[in-house]
Amino acid sequence: MESASKSVAMVPSPMNDAAQQALAITEKNLKAAFEHARKLMNAKDINQVMQLQTEFLRNQFGIATEQTKQMSGGIASPGEICERIAR
């Protein structure tokens, strides 16, 4: 019975894959946040802080969009499909 339990545990399940994917995304986001905090601490003035913050938020929005697509199985909207075909 114990070997059967181990065998079942070794088979990847969709939920296990989703959990691993979510963990990987969380790790990337945390690394980006800490890197951003490091850059903010080294900013020379408020203008540089604002520039860094704007770049970070713009970049994170794009990353969040991609991560959402990954977590939803890469489902594309009809508009995105048309854009890909047109390229």
Short mmCIF file of C-alpha atoms in Angstrom, two decimals:
data_model
loop_
_atom_site.label_atom_id
_atom_site.label_comp_id
_atom_site.label_asym_id
_atom_site.label_seq_id
_atom_site.Cartn_x
_atom_site.Cartn_y
_atom_site.Cartn_z
CA MET A 1 0.00 0.00 0.00
CA GLU A 2 2.82 2.39 0.83
CA SER A 3 4.49 1.89 -2.57
CA ALA A 4 1.17 2.57 -4.30
CA SER A 5 0.81 5.83 -2.37
CA LYS A 6 4.32 6.84 -3.41
CA SER A 7 3.55 6.01 -7.04
CA VAL A 8 0.39 8.12 -6.99
CA ALA A 9 2.27 10.98 -5.37
CA MET A 10 4.84 10.89 -8.17
CA VAL A 11 2.22 11.34 -10.89
CA PRO A 12 1.77 15.04 -11.58
CA SER A 13 -1.74 16.27 -11.11
CA PRO A 14 -3.21 19.41 -12.68
CA MET A 15 -3.62 21.02 -9.26
CA ASN A 16 -0.04 20.21 -8.33
CA ASP A 17 1.15 21.75 -11.61
CA ALA A 18 -0.96 24.86 -10.99
CA ALA A 19 0.42 25.19 -7.47
CA GLN A 20 3.99 24.90 -8.75
CA GLN A 21 3.29 27.47 -11.45
CA ALA A 22 1.75 29.86 -8.91
CA LEU A 23 4.77 29.42 -6.65
CA ALA A 24 7.17 30.16 -9.52
CA ILE A 25 5.20 33.29 -10.43
CA THR A 26 5.20 34.44 -6.80
CA GLU A 27 8.95 33.93 -6.58
CA LYS A 28 9.54 36.02 -9.73
CA ASN A 29 7.28 38.78 -8.42
CA LEU A 30 9.05 38.87 -5.06
CA LYS A 31 12.46 39.07 -6.73
CA ALA A 32 11.23 41.94 -8.92
CA ALA A 33 9.81 43.76 -5.88
CA PHE A 34 13.05 43.43 -3.90
CA GLU A 35 15.11 44.57 -6.89
CA HIS A 36 12.79 47.56 -7.28
CA ALA A 37 13.15 48.41 -3.59
CA ARG A 38 16.93 48.26 -3.95
CA LYS A 39 16.80 50.68 -6.89
CA LEU A 40 14.50 53.04 -4.96
CA MET A 41 16.90 53.10 -2.04
CA ASN A 42 19.69 54.20 -4.39
CA ALA A 43 17.62 56.92 -6.08
CA LYS A 44 19.24 60.32 -5.97
CA ASP A 45 16.11 62.48 -5.99
CA ILE A 46 12.30 62.41 -6.18
CA ASN A 47 12.37 62.59 -9.99
CA GLN A 48 14.40 59.40 -10.17
CA VAL A 49 12.04 57.75 -7.67
CA MET A 50 9.05 58.68 -9.83
CA GLN A 51 10.78 57.41 -12.97
CA LEU A 52 11.70 54.11 -11.32
CA GLN A 53 8.19 53.69 -9.94
CA THR A 54 6.60 54.40 -13.32
CA GLU A 55 8.90 51.93 -15.09
CA PHE A 56 8.31 49.29 -12.44
CA LEU A 57 4.52 49.60 -12.56
CA ARG A 58 4.44 49.58 -16.36
CA ASN A 59 6.68 46.50 -16.42
CA GLN A 60 4.71 44.71 -13.70
CA PHE A 61 1.43 45.36 -15.51
CA GLY A 62 2.83 43.63 -18.60
CA ILE A 63 4.18 40.77 -16.51
CA ALA A 64 0.85 40.39 -14.68
CA THR A 65 -0.93 40.17 -18.03
CA GLU A 66 1.41 37.40 -19.18
CA GLN A 67 1.15 35.58 -15.86
CA THR A 68 -2.65 35.70 -16.05
CA LYS A 69 -2.48 34.15 -19.51
CA GLN A 70 -0.15 31.43 -18.20
CA MET A 71 -2.40 30.61 -15.26
CA SER A 72 -5.50 30.52 -17.47
CA GLY A 73 -3.81 28.08 -19.82
CA GLY A 74 -2.78 30.63 -22.40
CA ILE A 75 -6.32 31.25 -23.56
CA ALA A 76 -6.26 34.13 -26.02
CA SER A 77 -9.11 36.50 -26.72
CA PRO A 78 -10.53 36.69 -30.26
CA GLY A 79 -8.84 40.08 -30.69
CA GLU A 80 -5.45 38.63 -29.74
CA ILE A 81 -5.93 35.77 -32.18
CA CYS A 82 -6.69 38.23 -34.99
CA GLU A 83 -3.60 40.27 -34.09
CA ARG A 84 -1.40 37.17 -34.21
CA ILE A 85 -2.81 36.13 -37.56
CA ALA A 86 -2.31 39.63 -38.99
CA ARG A 87 1.40 39.65 -38.08
#
